[in-house]
Coordinates of C-alpha atoms and ligand atoms in Angstrom, one line a residue:
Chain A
X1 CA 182.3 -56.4 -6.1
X2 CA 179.1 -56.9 -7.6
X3 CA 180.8 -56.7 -11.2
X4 CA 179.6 -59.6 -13.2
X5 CA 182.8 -61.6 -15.2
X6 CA 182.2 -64.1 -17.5
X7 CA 184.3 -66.9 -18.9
X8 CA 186.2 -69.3 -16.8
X9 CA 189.7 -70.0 -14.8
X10 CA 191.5 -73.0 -14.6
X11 CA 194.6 -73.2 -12.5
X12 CA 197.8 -74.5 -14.1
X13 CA 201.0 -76.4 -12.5
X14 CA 204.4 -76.3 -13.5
X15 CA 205.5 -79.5 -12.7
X16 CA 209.1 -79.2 -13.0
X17 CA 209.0 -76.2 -10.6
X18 CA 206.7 -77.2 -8.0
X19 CA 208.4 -79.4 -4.7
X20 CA 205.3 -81.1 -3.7
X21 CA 204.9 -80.1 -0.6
X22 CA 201.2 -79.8 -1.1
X23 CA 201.2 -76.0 0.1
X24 CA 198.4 -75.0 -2.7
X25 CA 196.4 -78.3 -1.5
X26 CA 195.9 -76.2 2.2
X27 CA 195.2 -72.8 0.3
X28 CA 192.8 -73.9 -1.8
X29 CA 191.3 -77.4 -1.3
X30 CA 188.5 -77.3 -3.4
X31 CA 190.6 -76.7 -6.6
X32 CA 193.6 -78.6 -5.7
X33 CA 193.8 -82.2 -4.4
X34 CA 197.2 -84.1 -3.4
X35 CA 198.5 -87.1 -4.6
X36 CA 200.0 -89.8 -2.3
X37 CA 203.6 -88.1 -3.0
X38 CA 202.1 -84.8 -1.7
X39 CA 202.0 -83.3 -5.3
X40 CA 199.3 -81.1 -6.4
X41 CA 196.4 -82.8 -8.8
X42 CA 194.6 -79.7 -9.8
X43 CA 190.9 -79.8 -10.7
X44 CA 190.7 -80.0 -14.5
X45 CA 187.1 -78.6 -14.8
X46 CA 187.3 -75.0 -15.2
X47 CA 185.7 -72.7 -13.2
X48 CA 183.3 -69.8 -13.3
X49 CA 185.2 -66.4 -12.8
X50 CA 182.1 -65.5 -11.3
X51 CA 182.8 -68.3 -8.6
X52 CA 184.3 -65.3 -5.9
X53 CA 185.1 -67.6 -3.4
X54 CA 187.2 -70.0 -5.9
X55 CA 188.9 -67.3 -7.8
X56 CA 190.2 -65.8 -4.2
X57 CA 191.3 -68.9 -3.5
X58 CA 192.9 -69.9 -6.6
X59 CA 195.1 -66.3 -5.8
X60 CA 195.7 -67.2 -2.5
X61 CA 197.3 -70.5 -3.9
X62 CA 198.9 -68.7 -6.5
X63 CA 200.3 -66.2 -4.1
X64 CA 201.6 -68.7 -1.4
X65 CA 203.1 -70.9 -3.7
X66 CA 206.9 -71.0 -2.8
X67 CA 208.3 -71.6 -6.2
X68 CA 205.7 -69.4 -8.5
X69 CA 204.5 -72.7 -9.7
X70 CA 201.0 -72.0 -10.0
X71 CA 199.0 -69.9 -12.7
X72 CA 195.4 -68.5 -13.0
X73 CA 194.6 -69.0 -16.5
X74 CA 191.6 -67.7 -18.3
X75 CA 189.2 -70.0 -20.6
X76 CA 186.4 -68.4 -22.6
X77 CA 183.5 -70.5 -21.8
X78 CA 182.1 -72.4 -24.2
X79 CA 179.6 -70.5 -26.5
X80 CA 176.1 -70.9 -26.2
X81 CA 175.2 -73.2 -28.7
X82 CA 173.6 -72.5 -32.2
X83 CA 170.0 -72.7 -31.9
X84 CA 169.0 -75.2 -35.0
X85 CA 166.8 -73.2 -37.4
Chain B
X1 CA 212.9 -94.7 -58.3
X2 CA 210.1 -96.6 -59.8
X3 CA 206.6 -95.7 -58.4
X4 CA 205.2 -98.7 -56.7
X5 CA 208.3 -100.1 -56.1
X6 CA 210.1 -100.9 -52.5
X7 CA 212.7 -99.9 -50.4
X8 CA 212.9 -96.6 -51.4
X9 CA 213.9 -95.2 -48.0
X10 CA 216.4 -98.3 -47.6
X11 CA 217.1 -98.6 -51.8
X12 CA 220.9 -99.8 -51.7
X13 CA 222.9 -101.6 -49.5
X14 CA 221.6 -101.9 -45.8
X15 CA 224.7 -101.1 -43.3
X16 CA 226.7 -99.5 -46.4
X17 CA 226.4 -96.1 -46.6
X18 CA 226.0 -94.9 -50.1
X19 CA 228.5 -92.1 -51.0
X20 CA 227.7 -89.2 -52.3
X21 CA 228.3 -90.0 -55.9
X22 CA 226.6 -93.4 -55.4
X23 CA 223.7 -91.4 -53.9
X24 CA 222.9 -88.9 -56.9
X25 CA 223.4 -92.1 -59.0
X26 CA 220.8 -93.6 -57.5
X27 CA 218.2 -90.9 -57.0
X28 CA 219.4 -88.0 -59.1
X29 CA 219.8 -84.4 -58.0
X30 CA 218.1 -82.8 -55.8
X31 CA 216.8 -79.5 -57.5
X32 CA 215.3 -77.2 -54.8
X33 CA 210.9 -76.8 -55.4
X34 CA 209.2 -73.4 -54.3
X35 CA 206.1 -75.5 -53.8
X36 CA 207.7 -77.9 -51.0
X37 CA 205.4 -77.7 -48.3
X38 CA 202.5 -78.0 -50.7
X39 CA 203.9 -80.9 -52.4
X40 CA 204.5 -82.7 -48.5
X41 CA 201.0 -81.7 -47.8
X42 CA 199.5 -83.1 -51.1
X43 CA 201.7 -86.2 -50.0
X44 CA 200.0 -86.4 -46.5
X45 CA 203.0 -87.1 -45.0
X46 CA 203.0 -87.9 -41.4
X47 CA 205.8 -87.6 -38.6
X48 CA 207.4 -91.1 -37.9
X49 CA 209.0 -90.1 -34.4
X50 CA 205.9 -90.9 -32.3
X51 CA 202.8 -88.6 -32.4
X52 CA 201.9 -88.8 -36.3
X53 CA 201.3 -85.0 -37.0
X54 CA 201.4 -83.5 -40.6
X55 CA 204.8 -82.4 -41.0
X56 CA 203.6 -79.7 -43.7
X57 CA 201.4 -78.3 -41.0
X58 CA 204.5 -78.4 -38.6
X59 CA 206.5 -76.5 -41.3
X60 CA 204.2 -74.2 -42.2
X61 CA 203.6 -73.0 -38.6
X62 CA 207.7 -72.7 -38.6
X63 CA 207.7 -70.6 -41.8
X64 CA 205.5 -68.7 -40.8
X65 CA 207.2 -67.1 -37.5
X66 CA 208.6 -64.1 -37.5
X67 CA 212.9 -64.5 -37.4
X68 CA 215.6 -63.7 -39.6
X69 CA 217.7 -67.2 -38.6
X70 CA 215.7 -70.4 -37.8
X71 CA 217.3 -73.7 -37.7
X72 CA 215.4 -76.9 -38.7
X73 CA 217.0 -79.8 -36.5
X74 CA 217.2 -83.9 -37.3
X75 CA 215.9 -86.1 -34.4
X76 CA 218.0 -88.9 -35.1
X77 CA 218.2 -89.5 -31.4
X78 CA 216.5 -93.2 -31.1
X79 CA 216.3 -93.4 -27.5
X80 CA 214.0 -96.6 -27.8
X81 CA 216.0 -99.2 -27.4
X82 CA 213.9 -101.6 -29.6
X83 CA 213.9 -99.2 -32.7
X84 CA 216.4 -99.6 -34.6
X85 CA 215.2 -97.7 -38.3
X86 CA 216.7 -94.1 -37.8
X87 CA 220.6 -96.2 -37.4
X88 CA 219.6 -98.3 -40.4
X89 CA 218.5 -95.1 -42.6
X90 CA 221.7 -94.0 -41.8
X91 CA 223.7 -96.3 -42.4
X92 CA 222.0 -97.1 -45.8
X93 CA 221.2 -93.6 -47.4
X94 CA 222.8 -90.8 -45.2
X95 CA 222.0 -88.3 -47.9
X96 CA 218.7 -88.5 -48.4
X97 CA 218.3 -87.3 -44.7
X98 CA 220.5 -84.6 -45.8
X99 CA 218.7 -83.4 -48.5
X100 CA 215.5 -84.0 -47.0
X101 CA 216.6 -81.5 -44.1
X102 CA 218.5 -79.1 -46.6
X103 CA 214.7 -79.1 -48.7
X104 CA 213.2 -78.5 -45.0
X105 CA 215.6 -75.4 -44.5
X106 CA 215.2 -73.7 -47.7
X107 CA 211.3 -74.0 -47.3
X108 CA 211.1 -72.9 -43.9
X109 CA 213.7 -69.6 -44.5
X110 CA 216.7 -71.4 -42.2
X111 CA 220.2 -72.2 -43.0
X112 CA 221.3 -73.6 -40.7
X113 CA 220.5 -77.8 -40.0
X114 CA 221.5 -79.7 -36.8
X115 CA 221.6 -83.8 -36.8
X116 CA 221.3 -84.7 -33.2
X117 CA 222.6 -88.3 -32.8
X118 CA 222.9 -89.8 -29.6
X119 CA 226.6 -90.0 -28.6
X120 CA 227.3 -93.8 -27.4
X121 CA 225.8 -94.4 -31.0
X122 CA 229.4 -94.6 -32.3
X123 CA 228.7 -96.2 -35.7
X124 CA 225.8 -93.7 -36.7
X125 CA 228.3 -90.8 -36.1
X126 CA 230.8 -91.9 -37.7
X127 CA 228.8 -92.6 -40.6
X128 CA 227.0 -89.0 -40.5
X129 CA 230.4 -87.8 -39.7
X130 CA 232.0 -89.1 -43.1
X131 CA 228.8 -88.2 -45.2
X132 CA 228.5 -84.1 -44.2
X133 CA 232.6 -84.3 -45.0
X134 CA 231.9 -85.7 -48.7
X135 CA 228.9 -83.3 -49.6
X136 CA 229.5 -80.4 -51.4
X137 CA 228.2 -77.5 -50.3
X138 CA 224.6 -76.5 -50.9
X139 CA 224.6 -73.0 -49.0
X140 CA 222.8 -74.7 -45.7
X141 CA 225.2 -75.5 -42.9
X142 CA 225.0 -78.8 -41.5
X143 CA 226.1 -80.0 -37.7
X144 CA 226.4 -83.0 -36.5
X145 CA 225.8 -83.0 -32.6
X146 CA 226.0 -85.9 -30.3
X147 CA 223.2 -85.2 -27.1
X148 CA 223.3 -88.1 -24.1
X149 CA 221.8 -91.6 -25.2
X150 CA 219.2 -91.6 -22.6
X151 CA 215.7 -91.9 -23.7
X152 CA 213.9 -88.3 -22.6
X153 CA 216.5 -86.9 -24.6
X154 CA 215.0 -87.6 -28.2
X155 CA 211.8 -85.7 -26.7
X156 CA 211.7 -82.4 -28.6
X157 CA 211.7 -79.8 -25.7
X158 CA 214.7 -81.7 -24.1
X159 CA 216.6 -82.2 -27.0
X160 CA 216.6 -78.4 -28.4
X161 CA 217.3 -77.2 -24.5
X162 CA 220.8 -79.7 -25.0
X163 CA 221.4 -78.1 -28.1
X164 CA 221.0 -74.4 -26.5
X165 CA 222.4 -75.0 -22.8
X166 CA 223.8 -78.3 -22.7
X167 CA 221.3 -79.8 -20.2
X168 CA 219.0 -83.0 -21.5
X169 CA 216.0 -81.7 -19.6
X170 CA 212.4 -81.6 -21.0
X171 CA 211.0 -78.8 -20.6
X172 CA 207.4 -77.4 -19.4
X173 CA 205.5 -75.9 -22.1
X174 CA 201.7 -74.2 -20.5
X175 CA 200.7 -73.6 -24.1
X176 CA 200.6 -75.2 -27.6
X177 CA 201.5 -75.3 -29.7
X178 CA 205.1 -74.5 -29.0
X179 CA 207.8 -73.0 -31.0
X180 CA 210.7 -74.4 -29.9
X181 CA 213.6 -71.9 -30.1
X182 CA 217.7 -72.4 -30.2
X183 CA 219.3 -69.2 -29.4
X184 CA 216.5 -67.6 -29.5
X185 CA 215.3 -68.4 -33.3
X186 CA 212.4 -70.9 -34.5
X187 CA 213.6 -74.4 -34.7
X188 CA 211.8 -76.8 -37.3
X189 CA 212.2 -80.3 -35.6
X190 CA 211.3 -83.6 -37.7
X191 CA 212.4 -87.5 -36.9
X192 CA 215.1 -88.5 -39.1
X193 CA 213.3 -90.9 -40.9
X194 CA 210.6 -88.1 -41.6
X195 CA 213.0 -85.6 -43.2
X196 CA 214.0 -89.1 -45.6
X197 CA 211.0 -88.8 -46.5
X198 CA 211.0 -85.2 -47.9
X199 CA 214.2 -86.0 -49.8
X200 CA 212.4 -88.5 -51.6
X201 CA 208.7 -86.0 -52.0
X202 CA 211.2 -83.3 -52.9
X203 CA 212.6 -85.3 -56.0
X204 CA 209.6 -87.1 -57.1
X205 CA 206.4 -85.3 -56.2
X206 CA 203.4 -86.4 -54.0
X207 CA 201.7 -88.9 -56.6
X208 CA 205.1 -90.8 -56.3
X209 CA 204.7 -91.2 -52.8
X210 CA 201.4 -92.2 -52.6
X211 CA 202.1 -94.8 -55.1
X212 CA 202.8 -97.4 -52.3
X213 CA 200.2 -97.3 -49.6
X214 CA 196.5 -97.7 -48.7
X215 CA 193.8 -95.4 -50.0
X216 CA 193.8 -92.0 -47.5
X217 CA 197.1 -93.8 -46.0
X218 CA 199.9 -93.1 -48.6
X219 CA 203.7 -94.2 -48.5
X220 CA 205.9 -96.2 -46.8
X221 CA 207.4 -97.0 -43.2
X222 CA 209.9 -98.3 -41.4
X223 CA 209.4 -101.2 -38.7
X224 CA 212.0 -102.5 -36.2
X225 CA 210.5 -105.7 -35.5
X226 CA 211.9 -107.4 -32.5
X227 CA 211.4 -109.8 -29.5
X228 CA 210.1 -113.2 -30.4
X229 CA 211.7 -113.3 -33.6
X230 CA 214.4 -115.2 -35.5
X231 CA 216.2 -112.3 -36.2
X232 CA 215.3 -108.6 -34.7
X233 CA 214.9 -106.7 -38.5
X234 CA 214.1 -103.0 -39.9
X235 CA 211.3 -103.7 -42.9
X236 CA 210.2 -101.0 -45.1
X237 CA 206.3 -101.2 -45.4
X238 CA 203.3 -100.2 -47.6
X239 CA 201.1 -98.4 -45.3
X240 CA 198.1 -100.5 -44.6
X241 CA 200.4 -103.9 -45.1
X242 CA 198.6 -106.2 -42.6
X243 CA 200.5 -106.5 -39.4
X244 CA 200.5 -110.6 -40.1
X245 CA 202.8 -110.3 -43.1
X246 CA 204.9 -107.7 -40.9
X247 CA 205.5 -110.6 -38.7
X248 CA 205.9 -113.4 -40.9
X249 CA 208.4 -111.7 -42.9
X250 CA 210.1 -110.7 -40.1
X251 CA 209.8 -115.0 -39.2
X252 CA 208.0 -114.0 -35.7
X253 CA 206.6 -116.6 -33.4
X254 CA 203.5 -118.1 -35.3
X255 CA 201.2 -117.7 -32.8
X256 CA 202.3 -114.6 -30.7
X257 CA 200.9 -113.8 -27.1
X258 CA 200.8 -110.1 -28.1
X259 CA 202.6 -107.4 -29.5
X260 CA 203.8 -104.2 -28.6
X261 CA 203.2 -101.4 -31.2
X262 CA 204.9 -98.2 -31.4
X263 CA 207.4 -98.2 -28.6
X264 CA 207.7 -98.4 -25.2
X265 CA 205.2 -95.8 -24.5
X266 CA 202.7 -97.6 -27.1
X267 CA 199.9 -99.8 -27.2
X268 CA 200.1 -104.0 -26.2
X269 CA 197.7 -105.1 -29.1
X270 CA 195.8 -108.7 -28.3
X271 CA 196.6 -112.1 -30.3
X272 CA 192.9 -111.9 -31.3
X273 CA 193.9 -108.4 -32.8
X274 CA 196.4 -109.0 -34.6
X275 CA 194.6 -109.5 -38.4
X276 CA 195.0 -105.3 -38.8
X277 CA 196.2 -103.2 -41.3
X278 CA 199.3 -101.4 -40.3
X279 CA 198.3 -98.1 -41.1
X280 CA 196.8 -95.0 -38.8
X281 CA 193.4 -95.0 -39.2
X282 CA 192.9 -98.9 -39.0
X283 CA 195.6 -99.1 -35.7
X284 CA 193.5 -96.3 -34.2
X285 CA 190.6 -98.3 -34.6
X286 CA 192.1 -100.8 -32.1
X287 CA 193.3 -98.0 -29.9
X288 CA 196.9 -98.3 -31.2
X289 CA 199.0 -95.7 -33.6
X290 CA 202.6 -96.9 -35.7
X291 CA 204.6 -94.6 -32.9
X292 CA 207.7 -94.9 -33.7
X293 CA 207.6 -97.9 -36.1
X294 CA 208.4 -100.6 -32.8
X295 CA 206.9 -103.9 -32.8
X296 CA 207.9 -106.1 -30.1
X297 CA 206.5 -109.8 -30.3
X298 CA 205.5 -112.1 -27.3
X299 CA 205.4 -115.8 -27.8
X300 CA 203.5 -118.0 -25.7
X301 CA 206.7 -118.6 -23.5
X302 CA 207.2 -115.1 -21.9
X303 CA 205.0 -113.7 -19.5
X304 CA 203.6 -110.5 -21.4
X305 CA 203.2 -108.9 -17.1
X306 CA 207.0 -109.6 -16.6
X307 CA 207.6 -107.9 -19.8
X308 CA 205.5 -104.9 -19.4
X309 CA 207.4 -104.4 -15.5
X310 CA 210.7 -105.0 -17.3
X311 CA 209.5 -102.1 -19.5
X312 CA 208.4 -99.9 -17.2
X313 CA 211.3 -100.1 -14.3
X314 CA 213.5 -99.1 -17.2
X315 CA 211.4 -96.4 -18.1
X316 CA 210.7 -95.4 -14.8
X317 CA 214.6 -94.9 -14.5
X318 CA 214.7 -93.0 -17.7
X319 CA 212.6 -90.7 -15.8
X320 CA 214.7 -87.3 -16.1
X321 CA 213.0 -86.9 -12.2
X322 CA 211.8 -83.0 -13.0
X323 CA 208.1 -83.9 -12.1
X324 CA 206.9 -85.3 -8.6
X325 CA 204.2 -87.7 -10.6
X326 CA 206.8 -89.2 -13.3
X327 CA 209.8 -89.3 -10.8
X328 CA 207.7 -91.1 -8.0
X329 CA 204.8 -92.7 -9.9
X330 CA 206.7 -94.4 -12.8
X331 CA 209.1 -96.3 -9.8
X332 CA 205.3 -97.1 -8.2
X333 CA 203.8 -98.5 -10.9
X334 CA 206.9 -100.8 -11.9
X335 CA 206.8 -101.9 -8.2
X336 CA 203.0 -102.7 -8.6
X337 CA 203.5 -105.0 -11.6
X338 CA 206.2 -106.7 -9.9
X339 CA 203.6 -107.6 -7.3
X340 CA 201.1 -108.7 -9.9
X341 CA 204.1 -110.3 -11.7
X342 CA 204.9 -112.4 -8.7
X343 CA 200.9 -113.1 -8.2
X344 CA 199.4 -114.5 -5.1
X345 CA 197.9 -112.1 -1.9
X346 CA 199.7 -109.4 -3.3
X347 CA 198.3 -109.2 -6.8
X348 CA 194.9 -107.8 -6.8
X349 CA 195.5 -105.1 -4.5
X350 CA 198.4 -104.3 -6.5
X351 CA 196.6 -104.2 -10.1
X352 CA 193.9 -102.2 -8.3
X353 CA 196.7 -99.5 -6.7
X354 CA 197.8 -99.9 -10.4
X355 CA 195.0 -98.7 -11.7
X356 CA 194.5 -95.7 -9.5
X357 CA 197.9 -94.9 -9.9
X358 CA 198.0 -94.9 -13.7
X359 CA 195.1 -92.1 -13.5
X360 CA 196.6 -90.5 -11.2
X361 CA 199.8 -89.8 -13.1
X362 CA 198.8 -89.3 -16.6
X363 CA 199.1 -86.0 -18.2
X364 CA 200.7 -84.6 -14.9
X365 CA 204.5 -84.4 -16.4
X366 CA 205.8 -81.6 -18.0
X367 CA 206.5 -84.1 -20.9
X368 CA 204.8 -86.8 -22.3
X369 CA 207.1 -89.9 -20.9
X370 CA 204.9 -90.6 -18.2
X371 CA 201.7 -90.5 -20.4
X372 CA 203.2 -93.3 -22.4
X373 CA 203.9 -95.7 -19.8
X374 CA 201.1 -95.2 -18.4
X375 CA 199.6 -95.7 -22.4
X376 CA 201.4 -99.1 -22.3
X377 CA 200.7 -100.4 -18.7
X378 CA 196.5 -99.9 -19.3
X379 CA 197.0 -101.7 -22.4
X380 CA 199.0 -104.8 -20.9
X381 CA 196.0 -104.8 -18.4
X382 CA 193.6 -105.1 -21.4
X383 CA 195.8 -107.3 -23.3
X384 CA 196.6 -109.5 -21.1
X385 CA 193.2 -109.4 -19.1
X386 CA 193.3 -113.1 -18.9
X387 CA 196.7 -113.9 -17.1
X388 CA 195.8 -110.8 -14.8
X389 CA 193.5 -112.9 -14.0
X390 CA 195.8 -116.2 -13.3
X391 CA 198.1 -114.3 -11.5
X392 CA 195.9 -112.6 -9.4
X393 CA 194.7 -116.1 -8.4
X394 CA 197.5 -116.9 -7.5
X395 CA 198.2 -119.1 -10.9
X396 CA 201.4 -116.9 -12.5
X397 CA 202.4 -119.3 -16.0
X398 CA 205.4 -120.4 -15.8
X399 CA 207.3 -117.3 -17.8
X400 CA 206.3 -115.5 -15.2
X401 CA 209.0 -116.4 -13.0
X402 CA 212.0 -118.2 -15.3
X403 CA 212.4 -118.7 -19.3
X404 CA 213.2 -115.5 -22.1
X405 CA 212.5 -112.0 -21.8
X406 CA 212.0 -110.7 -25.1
X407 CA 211.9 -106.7 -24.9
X408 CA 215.1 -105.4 -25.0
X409 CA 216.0 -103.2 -22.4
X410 CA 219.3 -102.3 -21.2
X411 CA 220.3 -104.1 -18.0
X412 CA 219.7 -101.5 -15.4
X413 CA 222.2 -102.7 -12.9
X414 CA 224.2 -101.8 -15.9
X415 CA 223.0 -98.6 -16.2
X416 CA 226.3 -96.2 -15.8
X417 CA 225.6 -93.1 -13.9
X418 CA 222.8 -90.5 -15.2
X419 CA 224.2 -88.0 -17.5
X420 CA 222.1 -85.1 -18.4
X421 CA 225.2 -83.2 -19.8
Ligands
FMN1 C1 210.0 -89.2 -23.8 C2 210.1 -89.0 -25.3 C3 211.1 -89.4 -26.1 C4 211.2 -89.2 -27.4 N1 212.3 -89.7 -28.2 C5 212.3 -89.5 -29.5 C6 213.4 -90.0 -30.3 O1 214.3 -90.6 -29.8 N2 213.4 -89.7 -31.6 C7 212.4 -89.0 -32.2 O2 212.4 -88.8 -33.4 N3 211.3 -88.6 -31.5 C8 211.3 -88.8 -30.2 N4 210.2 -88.3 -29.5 C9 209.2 -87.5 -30.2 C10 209.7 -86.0 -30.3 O3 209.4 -85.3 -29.2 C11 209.1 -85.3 -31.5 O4 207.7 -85.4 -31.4 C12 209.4 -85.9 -32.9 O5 210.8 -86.1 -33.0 C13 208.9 -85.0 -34.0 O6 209.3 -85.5 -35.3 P1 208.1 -86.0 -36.3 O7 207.1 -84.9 -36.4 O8 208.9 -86.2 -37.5 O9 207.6 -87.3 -35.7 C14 210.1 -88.5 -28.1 C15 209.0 -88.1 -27.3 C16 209.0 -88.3 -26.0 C17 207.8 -87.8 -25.2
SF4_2 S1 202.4 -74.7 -3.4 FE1 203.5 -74.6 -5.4 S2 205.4 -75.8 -5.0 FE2 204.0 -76.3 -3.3 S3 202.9 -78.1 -4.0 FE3 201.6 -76.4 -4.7 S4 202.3 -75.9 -6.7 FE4 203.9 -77.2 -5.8
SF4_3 S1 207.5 -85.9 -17.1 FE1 209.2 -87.1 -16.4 S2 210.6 -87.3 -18.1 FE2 209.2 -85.6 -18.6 S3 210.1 -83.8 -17.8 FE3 208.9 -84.5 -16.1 S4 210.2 -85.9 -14.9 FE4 211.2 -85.5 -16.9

């Protein structure tokens, strides 16, 4: 708590694992829609690891995913851009 | 081999394999070159199996990994049915593939070369049969292996997982780029017509091979032209040949509808963009890429929406069904175009749903199959904006319903059983 952590998450699905029964789309709504076939279309913006509330839901998605089809994966954010001399 | 000159890939008889003697007769011995991959790179030669990526770069990367066996494998699998080159190659000048992938092995550090042909090809492995029984031994071991003819099982991932565990499945990669592995060691993995290629760089240097070609677009290519055509033909082509002497050699329908470029899971290009040069950087320019070397021509008498669904059902059954959006959304989206096919009430809802559902699906398999049809289907929408149109008011042309199909797709209620194994 309180610990500051930069760069960014994105969640990742393994496609041929998952069994689209939309579990992760209940766990974590705001970073995983469903399609009309009840598989997951994750958010492809990534988000701020500082984001607490996201990144505890992302791992309650990740840990109540049936088939271990889900990943947290860390992105660097992008660097600040050069200043121009 | 002249510089300048064409065939080279196809030099010889077409459909008469050149023996081996008839082979180093034509194009000399191969003497092996330390400076390989810097010669292919100089060359700027690019894969011809679909995505167009530096195959120097590609080898390189393999090279450099770690391994005391690697294996470097030919993709001779062809799994679209309207390209017809790799067969051809084949059956024309076996060894230069050969030598190509023996150059391949020695610069990557393998010894050992698979040639994946697909099995119901009968011919082809026969003729790849006969030519790895006549060549003398170079110190790489060849195979000739014989996958499934289904179409997801020419896609890299799917074809080395047949080669390690006998199962044709694509499979999910999180990262790339990959390094796709048979029992447990780097494989190098190049189209067939590719690894020609090298045989040819190998022998006669980079200069020679840019000595055909546009500026920045050097060499050659091979182009199954097909559909509405007097006779379906493989061409060898400068790159940067305009497309409208592709199809009037190949004696195409004067005044085409559209054509498909690159495969099934390429780009419908526009009559009224048809005066381009067939090369990378000018297709790219009309949102197009060579692919695979596929052009399919539609005349004014077929219905380019009945082709595209045509297309697509048999794609969508091609689906190897791993993946909830490619199993489900590929049969969806060749149901949508049959609406839109049939026009009337149906039609704009269902090019709308279309739509939706091509955005939906893209880039949500664990291989790229579904990225191409859905590739293909936007680009029907674009190309053939104005009969969208017709149909959707209710006004389908008459090849919409009756009169030739010109994409060849094997007759699905044909289709034997799925075999994965
Ligand atoms: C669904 C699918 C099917 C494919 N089928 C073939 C094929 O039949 N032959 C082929 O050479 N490449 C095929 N590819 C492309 C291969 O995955 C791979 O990119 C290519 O063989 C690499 O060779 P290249 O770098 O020489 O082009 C396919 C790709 C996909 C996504
Ligand atoms: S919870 Fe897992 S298996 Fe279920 S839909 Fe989500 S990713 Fe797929
Ligand atoms: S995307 Fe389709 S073809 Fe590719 S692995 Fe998944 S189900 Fe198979």
């Amino acid at each position: 708590m309180g610990v500051i952590r930069h760069g960014e998450f994105v969640l990742r699905v393994d496609p041929v694992q998952c069994d689209g029964f939309g579990h992760c789309h209940e766990l974590a709504p705001d970073l995983v829609d469903i399609d009309e076939w009840g598989y997951p279309i994750i958010r492809r913006e990534p988000t701020p690891l500082a984001d607490h509330q996201s990144l505890r839901s992302a791992r309650y998605a990740v840990r109540g995913c049936p088939r271990q089809a889900l990943h947290i994966e860390r992105v660097e954010a992008p660097a600040v851009p050069p200043r121009r001399a | 081999m002249r510089p300048g000159t064409l065939p080279r890939l196809l030099y010889g008889t077409p459909n008469r394999p050149a023996s081996y003697a008839e082979h180093v007769a034509t194009f000399g011995d191969l003497t092996a070159r330390a400076d390989l991959l810097d010669e292919l790179g100089r060359a700027g030669l690019t894969g011809r199996g679909g995505a167009a990526f530096p195959t120097a770069t590609k080898a390189r990367f393999i090279r450099d990994q770690r391994g005391h066996r690697k294996f470097v494998v030919v993709n001779a699998m062809e799994g679209e049915p309207a390209s017809h080159k790799d067969a051809l190659l084949l059956a024309t000048n076996p060894h230069l593939v050969l030598d190509g992938a023996e150059s391949l092995a020695r610069a990557v550090g393998a010894r050992d070369v698979v040639v994946a042909v697909a099995r119901d090809r009968t011919t082809t492995v026969e003729q790849v049969t006969r030519a790895l029984t006549e060549r003398p031994d170079r110190g790489i071991d060849l195979e000739l292996q014989t996958p499934p003819g289904r179409y997801v099982a020419g896609e890299e991932s799917a074809l080395v997982h047949w080669l390690d565990n006998n199962e044709s499945l694509p499979q999910y990669r999180a990262h790339r780029p990959v390094v796709l592995r048979l029992e447990k060691h780097p494989v190098l993995l190049d189209n067939c017509e590719t690894v020609a290629h090298v045989g040819l760089i190998a022998r006669y240097g980079a200069d020679w091979f840019a000595s055909v070609g546009a500026p920045g677009q050097p060499g050659s290519a091979l182009v199954s032209v097909s559909g509405a055509v007097e006779h379906p033909t493989v061409l060898e082509v400068a790159l940067g040949t305009p497309l409208a002497q592709i199809l009037a050699a190949a004696k195409a329908d004067p005044s085409p509808r559209a054509v498909l470029l690159g495969g099934y899971g390429g780009t419908w290009l526009a009559a009224r963009d048809l005066a381009v040069a067939y090369d990378l950087r000018s297709l790219a320019e009309r949102g197009a890429t060579p692919g695979a070397g596929v052009v399919v021509v539609v005349g004014r008498a077929s219905c380019g929406i009945r082709e595209t669904q045509r297309i697509v059902a048999w794609m969508a059954n091609e689906s190897a069904r791993q993946c909830g959006p490619c199993a489900f959304g590929l049969p969806a989206i060749a149901q949508d175009l049959a609406r839109l096919r049939d026009g009337g009430g149906d039609a704009r809802d269902a090019r709308r749903r279309l739509e939706q559902r091509c955005g939906v699906i893209e880039g949500r398999g664990a291989c790229r199959h579904p990225d191409g049809v859905v590739r293909m289907v936007r680009t029907a929408l674009a190309a053939f904006a104005e009969d969208v149109a017709d149909h959707e008011a209710g006004r389908p042309c008459a090849g919409a319903r009756a009169g030739a199909t010109v994409a060849s797709v094997p007759r699905l209620e044909h289709e034997r059983e799925l075999v994965w194994e």
